[in-house]
XYZ file of C-alpha atoms in Angstrom:
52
model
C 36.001 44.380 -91.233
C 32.788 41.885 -92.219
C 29.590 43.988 -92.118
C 28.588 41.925 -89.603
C 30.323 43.073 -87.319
C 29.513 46.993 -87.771
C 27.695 49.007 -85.593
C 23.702 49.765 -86.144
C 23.739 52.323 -83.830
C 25.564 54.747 -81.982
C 25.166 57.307 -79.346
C 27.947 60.562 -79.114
C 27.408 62.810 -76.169
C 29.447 66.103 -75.403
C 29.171 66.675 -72.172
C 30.830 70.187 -70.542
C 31.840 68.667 -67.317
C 31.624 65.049 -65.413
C 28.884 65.775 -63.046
C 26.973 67.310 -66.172
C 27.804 63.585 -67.337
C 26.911 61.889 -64.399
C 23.356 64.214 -63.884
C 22.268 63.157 -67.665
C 23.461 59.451 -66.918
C 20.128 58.877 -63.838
C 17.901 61.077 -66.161
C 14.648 59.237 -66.444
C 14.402 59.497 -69.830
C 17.743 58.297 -70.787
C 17.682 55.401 -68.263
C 14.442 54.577 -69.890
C 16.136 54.221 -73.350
C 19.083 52.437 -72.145
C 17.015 49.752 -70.927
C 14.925 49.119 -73.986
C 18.876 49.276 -75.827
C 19.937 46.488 -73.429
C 16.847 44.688 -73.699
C 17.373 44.164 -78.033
C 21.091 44.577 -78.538
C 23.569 41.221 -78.893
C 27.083 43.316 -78.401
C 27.958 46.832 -76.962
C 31.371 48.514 -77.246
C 31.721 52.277 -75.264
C 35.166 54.421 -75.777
C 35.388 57.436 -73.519
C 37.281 60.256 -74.365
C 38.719 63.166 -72.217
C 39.844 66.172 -73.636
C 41.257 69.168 -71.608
Protein backbone atom coordinates (compact mmCIF):
# COMPACT_ATOMS: atom_id res chain seq x y z
CA UNK A 1 0.00 0.00 0.00
CA UNK A 2 1.50 3.76 -1.05
CA UNK A 3 2.29 5.66 2.17
CA UNK A 4 -0.08 7.89 1.18
CA UNK A 5 -2.60 6.25 1.87
CA UNK A 6 -1.67 5.14 5.63
CA UNK A 7 -3.21 6.22 8.56
CA UNK A 8 -1.70 9.30 10.80
CA UNK A 9 -3.76 8.53 13.47
CA UNK A 10 -5.78 6.17 15.18
CA UNK A 11 -8.05 5.83 18.08
CA UNK A 12 -8.65 1.98 19.87
CA UNK A 13 -11.21 1.96 22.60
CA UNK A 14 -12.16 -1.16 24.82
CA UNK A 15 -15.19 -0.62 26.00
CA UNK A 16 -16.88 -3.35 28.72
CA UNK A 17 -20.36 -3.02 27.49
CA UNK A 18 -22.44 -0.89 24.67
CA UNK A 19 -24.05 1.60 26.87
CA UNK A 20 -20.46 2.06 28.50
CA UNK A 21 -19.81 2.79 24.63
CA UNK A 22 -22.59 4.83 23.99
CA UNK A 23 -22.10 7.01 27.64
CA UNK A 24 -18.26 7.79 26.50
CA UNK A 25 -19.55 8.51 22.83
CA UNK A 26 -21.82 12.23 24.23
CA UNK A 27 -18.89 12.81 26.73
CA UNK A 28 -18.01 16.44 26.39
CA UNK A 29 -14.65 15.96 26.15
CA UNK A 30 -14.58 13.39 23.52
CA UNK A 31 -17.24 15.16 21.39
CA UNK A 32 -14.98 18.10 21.73
CA UNK A 33 -12.04 16.17 20.12
CA UNK A 34 -14.02 14.58 17.50
CA UNK A 35 -14.94 17.80 16.17
CA UNK A 36 -11.55 19.39 15.96
CA UNK A 37 -10.65 15.53 14.14
CA UNK A 38 -13.44 16.25 11.61
CA UNK A 39 -12.61 19.72 11.25
CA UNK A 40 -8.57 18.74 9.83
CA UNK A 41 -8.89 15.20 8.56
CA UNK A 42 -9.38 14.45 4.47
CA UNK A 43 -10.50 10.52 4.95
CA UNK A 44 -11.82 8.43 7.97
CA UNK A 45 -12.19 4.64 8.00
CA UNK A 46 -13.90 3.00 11.55
CA UNK A 47 -14.02 -1.07 11.94
CA UNK A 48 -16.03 -2.22 14.93
CA UNK A 49 -15.42 -5.28 16.51
CA UNK A 50 -17.61 -7.47 18.87
CA UNK A 51 -16.25 -10.03 20.85
CA UNK A 52 -18.31 -12.26 23.28
Amino acid sequence: MPAEKNADVILICDFQSEEKMRIYQKNPLHVEVAEFVKSVNSGRCSIDYEFD
